[in-house]
Short mmCIF file of N, CA and C in Angstrom, two decimals:
data_model
loop_
_atom_site.label_atom_id
_atom_site.label_comp_id
_atom_site.label_asym_id
_atom_site.label_seq_id
_atom_site.Cartn_x
_atom_site.Cartn_y
_atom_site.Cartn_z
N MET A 1 99.46 62.20 109.56
CA MET A 1 98.44 63.20 109.77
C MET A 1 97.30 62.91 108.81
N GLN A 2 96.08 63.08 109.30
CA GLN A 2 94.94 62.88 108.43
C GLN A 2 94.84 64.03 107.45
N LYS A 3 94.11 63.80 106.37
CA LYS A 3 93.99 64.82 105.34
C LYS A 3 93.26 66.04 105.86
N GLY A 4 93.78 67.19 105.51
CA GLY A 4 93.15 68.46 105.81
C GLY A 4 93.24 69.30 104.55
N ARG A 5 92.77 70.51 104.64
CA ARG A 5 92.90 71.34 103.44
C ARG A 5 94.19 72.12 103.51
N GLU A 6 94.84 72.28 102.35
CA GLU A 6 96.09 73.02 102.30
C GLU A 6 95.81 74.49 102.15
N CYS A 7 96.60 75.28 102.85
CA CYS A 7 96.47 76.73 102.82
C CYS A 7 97.87 77.29 102.64
N GLY A 8 98.31 77.51 101.40
CA GLY A 8 99.68 77.95 101.16
C GLY A 8 100.64 76.85 101.52
N SER A 9 101.55 77.11 102.47
CA SER A 9 102.51 76.10 102.89
C SER A 9 102.09 75.43 104.20
N ALA A 10 100.80 75.48 104.51
CA ALA A 10 100.30 74.89 105.75
C ALA A 10 99.09 74.02 105.46
N VAL A 11 98.83 73.09 106.38
CA VAL A 11 97.67 72.23 106.29
C VAL A 11 96.74 72.58 107.44
N VAL A 12 95.44 72.72 107.15
CA VAL A 12 94.46 73.05 108.19
C VAL A 12 93.67 71.79 108.54
N VAL A 13 93.75 71.39 109.82
CA VAL A 13 93.06 70.21 110.35
C VAL A 13 92.56 70.56 111.75
N THR A 14 91.89 69.62 112.40
CA THR A 14 91.53 69.86 113.80
C THR A 14 92.70 69.45 114.69
N LEU A 15 92.74 70.00 115.87
CA LEU A 15 93.86 69.80 116.78
C LEU A 15 94.13 68.34 117.10
N ASP A 16 93.09 67.51 117.16
CA ASP A 16 93.29 66.10 117.49
C ASP A 16 93.94 65.31 116.36
N GLN A 17 94.07 65.90 115.18
CA GLN A 17 94.62 65.19 114.02
C GLN A 17 96.11 65.41 113.79
N ILE A 18 96.72 66.38 114.45
CA ILE A 18 98.14 66.63 114.18
C ILE A 18 99.01 65.57 114.85
N PRO A 19 100.17 65.29 114.28
CA PRO A 19 101.06 64.30 114.88
C PRO A 19 101.71 64.80 116.17
N LEU A 20 102.13 63.88 117.01
CA LEU A 20 102.84 64.24 118.24
C LEU A 20 104.06 65.09 117.91
N GLY A 21 104.27 66.12 118.69
CA GLY A 21 105.43 66.99 118.51
C GLY A 21 105.23 68.08 117.49
N GLN A 22 104.14 68.06 116.76
CA GLN A 22 103.89 69.04 115.70
C GLN A 22 103.49 70.39 116.28
N LEU A 23 104.15 71.44 115.84
CA LEU A 23 103.79 72.80 116.22
C LEU A 23 102.66 73.26 115.30
N ALA A 24 101.67 73.92 115.85
CA ALA A 24 100.54 74.40 115.05
C ALA A 24 100.01 75.69 115.66
N ARG A 25 99.26 76.44 114.85
CA ARG A 25 98.63 77.67 115.31
C ARG A 25 97.12 77.49 115.20
N ILE A 26 96.40 77.83 116.27
CA ILE A 26 94.95 77.71 116.26
C ILE A 26 94.39 78.81 115.36
N THR A 27 93.62 78.41 114.35
CA THR A 27 93.04 79.38 113.41
C THR A 27 91.57 79.65 113.68
N ALA A 28 90.87 78.71 114.31
CA ALA A 28 89.45 78.90 114.61
C ALA A 28 89.04 77.94 115.72
N VAL A 29 88.07 78.37 116.52
CA VAL A 29 87.52 77.52 117.57
C VAL A 29 86.00 77.58 117.47
N ASP A 30 85.36 76.42 117.46
CA ASP A 30 83.91 76.35 117.45
C ASP A 30 83.44 76.35 118.90
N TRP A 31 83.29 77.55 119.46
CA TRP A 31 82.93 77.66 120.87
C TRP A 31 81.54 77.11 121.14
N THR A 32 80.67 77.04 120.12
CA THR A 32 79.32 76.51 120.32
C THR A 32 79.34 75.00 120.57
N ALA A 33 80.43 74.33 120.21
CA ALA A 33 80.54 72.89 120.43
C ALA A 33 80.94 72.56 121.87
N LEU A 34 81.29 73.58 122.64
CA LEU A 34 81.75 73.39 124.02
C LEU A 34 80.76 74.00 125.01
N VAL A 35 80.74 73.45 126.20
CA VAL A 35 79.96 74.04 127.29
C VAL A 35 80.59 75.41 127.59
N PRO A 36 79.79 76.45 127.82
CA PRO A 36 80.35 77.79 128.03
C PRO A 36 81.45 77.86 129.09
N GLU A 37 81.28 77.13 130.20
CA GLU A 37 82.30 77.16 131.25
C GLU A 37 83.62 76.55 130.76
N GLU A 38 83.52 75.50 129.94
CA GLU A 38 84.74 74.89 129.39
C GLU A 38 85.46 75.86 128.47
N GLY A 39 84.70 76.55 127.63
CA GLY A 39 85.29 77.54 126.73
C GLY A 39 85.97 78.65 127.49
N GLN A 40 85.33 79.11 128.55
CA GLN A 40 85.91 80.18 129.38
C GLN A 40 87.22 79.71 130.02
N ARG A 41 87.24 78.47 130.50
CA ARG A 41 88.44 77.92 131.12
C ARG A 41 89.57 77.82 130.10
N LEU A 42 89.26 77.35 128.89
CA LEU A 42 90.29 77.22 127.85
C LEU A 42 90.85 78.59 127.46
N ARG A 43 89.98 79.59 127.33
CA ARG A 43 90.46 80.93 127.00
C ARG A 43 91.35 81.48 128.11
N ALA A 44 90.99 81.21 129.37
CA ALA A 44 91.80 81.68 130.50
C ALA A 44 93.19 81.06 130.48
N LEU A 45 93.30 79.86 129.90
CA LEU A 45 94.61 79.20 129.79
C LEU A 45 95.38 79.63 128.54
N GLY A 46 94.79 80.52 127.75
CA GLY A 46 95.46 81.01 126.55
C GLY A 46 95.20 80.16 125.32
N ILE A 47 94.24 79.27 125.39
CA ILE A 47 93.91 78.41 124.26
C ILE A 47 92.79 79.10 123.48
N ASP A 48 93.18 79.84 122.47
CA ASP A 48 92.24 80.62 121.67
C ASP A 48 92.85 80.86 120.30
N THR A 49 92.09 81.46 119.41
CA THR A 49 92.57 81.74 118.06
C THR A 49 93.90 82.50 118.12
N GLY A 50 94.86 82.05 117.32
CA GLY A 50 96.18 82.68 117.26
C GLY A 50 97.23 82.03 118.14
N ALA A 51 96.82 81.22 119.11
CA ALA A 51 97.78 80.58 120.01
C ALA A 51 98.58 79.51 119.28
N LYS A 52 99.87 79.44 119.61
CA LYS A 52 100.72 78.38 119.07
C LYS A 52 100.74 77.24 120.07
N VAL A 53 100.47 76.04 119.58
CA VAL A 53 100.39 74.86 120.44
C VAL A 53 101.20 73.72 119.83
N ARG A 54 101.57 72.78 120.67
CA ARG A 54 102.28 71.58 120.23
C ARG A 54 101.62 70.38 120.90
N LEU A 55 101.28 69.35 120.13
CA LEU A 55 100.69 68.15 120.71
C LEU A 55 101.80 67.35 121.40
N ALA A 56 101.65 67.17 122.73
CA ALA A 56 102.69 66.51 123.52
C ALA A 56 102.36 65.06 123.87
N TYR A 57 101.07 64.72 123.92
CA TYR A 57 100.68 63.38 124.35
C TYR A 57 99.30 63.06 123.80
N ARG A 58 99.12 61.82 123.43
CA ARG A 58 97.80 61.33 122.99
C ARG A 58 97.54 60.04 123.75
N GLY A 59 96.36 59.93 124.39
CA GLY A 59 96.01 58.73 125.13
C GLY A 59 96.09 57.48 124.28
N VAL A 60 96.25 56.34 124.92
CA VAL A 60 96.44 55.09 124.19
C VAL A 60 95.23 54.16 124.22
N LEU A 61 94.27 54.42 125.09
CA LEU A 61 93.11 53.54 125.17
C LEU A 61 92.10 53.88 124.08
N ALA A 62 91.02 53.17 124.03
CA ALA A 62 90.02 53.23 122.95
C ALA A 62 89.64 54.65 122.52
N GLY A 63 89.31 55.52 123.46
CA GLY A 63 88.91 56.88 123.11
C GLY A 63 90.06 57.79 122.76
N ARG A 64 91.28 57.33 123.02
CA ARG A 64 92.51 58.09 122.79
C ARG A 64 92.48 59.42 123.55
N ASP A 65 91.83 59.43 124.70
CA ASP A 65 91.80 60.57 125.61
C ASP A 65 92.76 60.29 126.75
N PRO A 66 93.33 61.25 127.39
CA PRO A 66 93.28 62.66 127.04
C PRO A 66 94.39 63.01 126.04
N LEU A 67 94.33 64.24 125.57
CA LEU A 67 95.43 64.80 124.78
C LEU A 67 96.12 65.81 125.68
N ALA A 68 97.41 65.96 125.53
CA ALA A 68 98.13 67.00 126.25
C ALA A 68 98.76 67.91 125.20
N ILE A 69 98.55 69.21 125.37
CA ILE A 69 99.15 70.17 124.46
C ILE A 69 100.02 71.13 125.24
N GLU A 70 101.05 71.61 124.60
CA GLU A 70 101.92 72.62 125.19
C GLU A 70 101.49 73.97 124.63
N VAL A 71 101.24 74.90 125.52
CA VAL A 71 100.89 76.28 125.17
C VAL A 71 101.87 77.14 125.94
N GLY A 72 102.81 77.74 125.23
CA GLY A 72 103.87 78.47 125.93
C GLY A 72 104.65 77.50 126.79
N ARG A 73 104.78 77.80 128.08
CA ARG A 73 105.52 76.91 128.99
C ARG A 73 104.61 75.97 129.76
N MET A 74 103.31 75.99 129.46
CA MET A 74 102.34 75.12 130.15
C MET A 74 102.06 73.87 129.33
N THR A 75 101.72 72.81 130.04
CA THR A 75 101.17 71.62 129.41
C THR A 75 99.75 71.47 129.94
N VAL A 76 98.79 71.39 129.02
CA VAL A 76 97.38 71.36 129.37
C VAL A 76 96.76 70.08 128.83
N ALA A 77 96.00 69.38 129.67
CA ALA A 77 95.29 68.17 129.24
C ALA A 77 93.93 68.58 128.68
N LEU A 78 93.60 68.01 127.53
CA LEU A 78 92.32 68.28 126.87
C LEU A 78 91.62 66.99 126.55
N ARG A 79 90.30 67.04 126.52
CA ARG A 79 89.55 65.90 126.00
C ARG A 79 89.53 66.03 124.48
N ARG A 80 89.40 64.90 123.82
CA ARG A 80 89.40 64.89 122.35
C ARG A 80 88.27 65.75 121.79
N VAL A 81 87.12 65.79 122.45
CA VAL A 81 86.00 66.60 121.97
C VAL A 81 86.38 68.09 121.93
N HIS A 82 87.20 68.53 122.87
CA HIS A 82 87.66 69.92 122.87
C HIS A 82 88.62 70.16 121.71
N ALA A 83 89.53 69.22 121.49
CA ALA A 83 90.51 69.36 120.42
C ALA A 83 89.83 69.34 119.04
N ARG A 84 88.75 68.59 118.91
CA ARG A 84 88.02 68.54 117.63
C ARG A 84 87.32 69.86 117.32
N ALA A 85 87.08 70.68 118.33
CA ALA A 85 86.43 71.97 118.12
C ALA A 85 87.43 73.04 117.68
N MET A 86 88.72 72.69 117.65
CA MET A 86 89.76 73.65 117.31
C MET A 86 90.41 73.33 115.97
N GLN A 87 90.36 74.28 115.07
CA GLN A 87 91.00 74.13 113.78
C GLN A 87 92.40 74.72 113.89
N VAL A 88 93.39 73.99 113.41
CA VAL A 88 94.77 74.46 113.49
C VAL A 88 95.42 74.46 112.12
N GLU A 89 96.42 75.30 111.99
CA GLU A 89 97.20 75.37 110.77
C GLU A 89 98.60 74.89 111.14
N ALA A 90 99.01 73.81 110.52
CA ALA A 90 100.32 73.21 110.81
C ALA A 90 101.22 73.38 109.60
N PRO A 91 102.38 74.02 109.77
CA PRO A 91 103.30 74.15 108.65
C PRO A 91 103.69 72.79 108.10
N VAL A 92 103.66 72.63 106.79
CA VAL A 92 103.99 71.36 106.16
C VAL A 92 105.44 70.99 106.39
N ASP A 93 106.33 71.98 106.36
CA ASP A 93 107.75 71.69 106.46
C ASP A 93 108.30 71.81 107.88
N GLU A 94 107.44 72.00 108.87
CA GLU A 94 107.86 72.11 110.28
C GLU A 94 108.34 70.74 110.75
N PRO A 95 109.58 70.64 111.27
CA PRO A 95 110.05 69.33 111.76
C PRO A 95 109.32 68.95 113.03
N THR A 96 109.08 67.65 113.21
CA THR A 96 108.44 67.16 114.43
C THR A 96 109.51 66.83 115.46
N ALA A 97 109.13 66.94 116.73
CA ALA A 97 110.08 66.65 117.81
C ALA A 97 110.02 65.21 118.20
#
């Protein structure tokens, strides 16, 4: 995982930086970095502040797009630019899958 700031027993980074299988909670979203329709679609899928997510897949080509995250029982594909707009808090001692 890339360096983020520590907050108690958690590390705060952007969603695209967490390791595969890592459970995290979205702490902030920069909605101004997204097109309004994209933000509305993400909120409708439950991807908003407070949501618990797990990184399930990261693309392998140059841009490393798309990312797939698990939100509840759904798996949602995101572009890296969307994931970079989301700050997450990942428990340091949370085991990875």
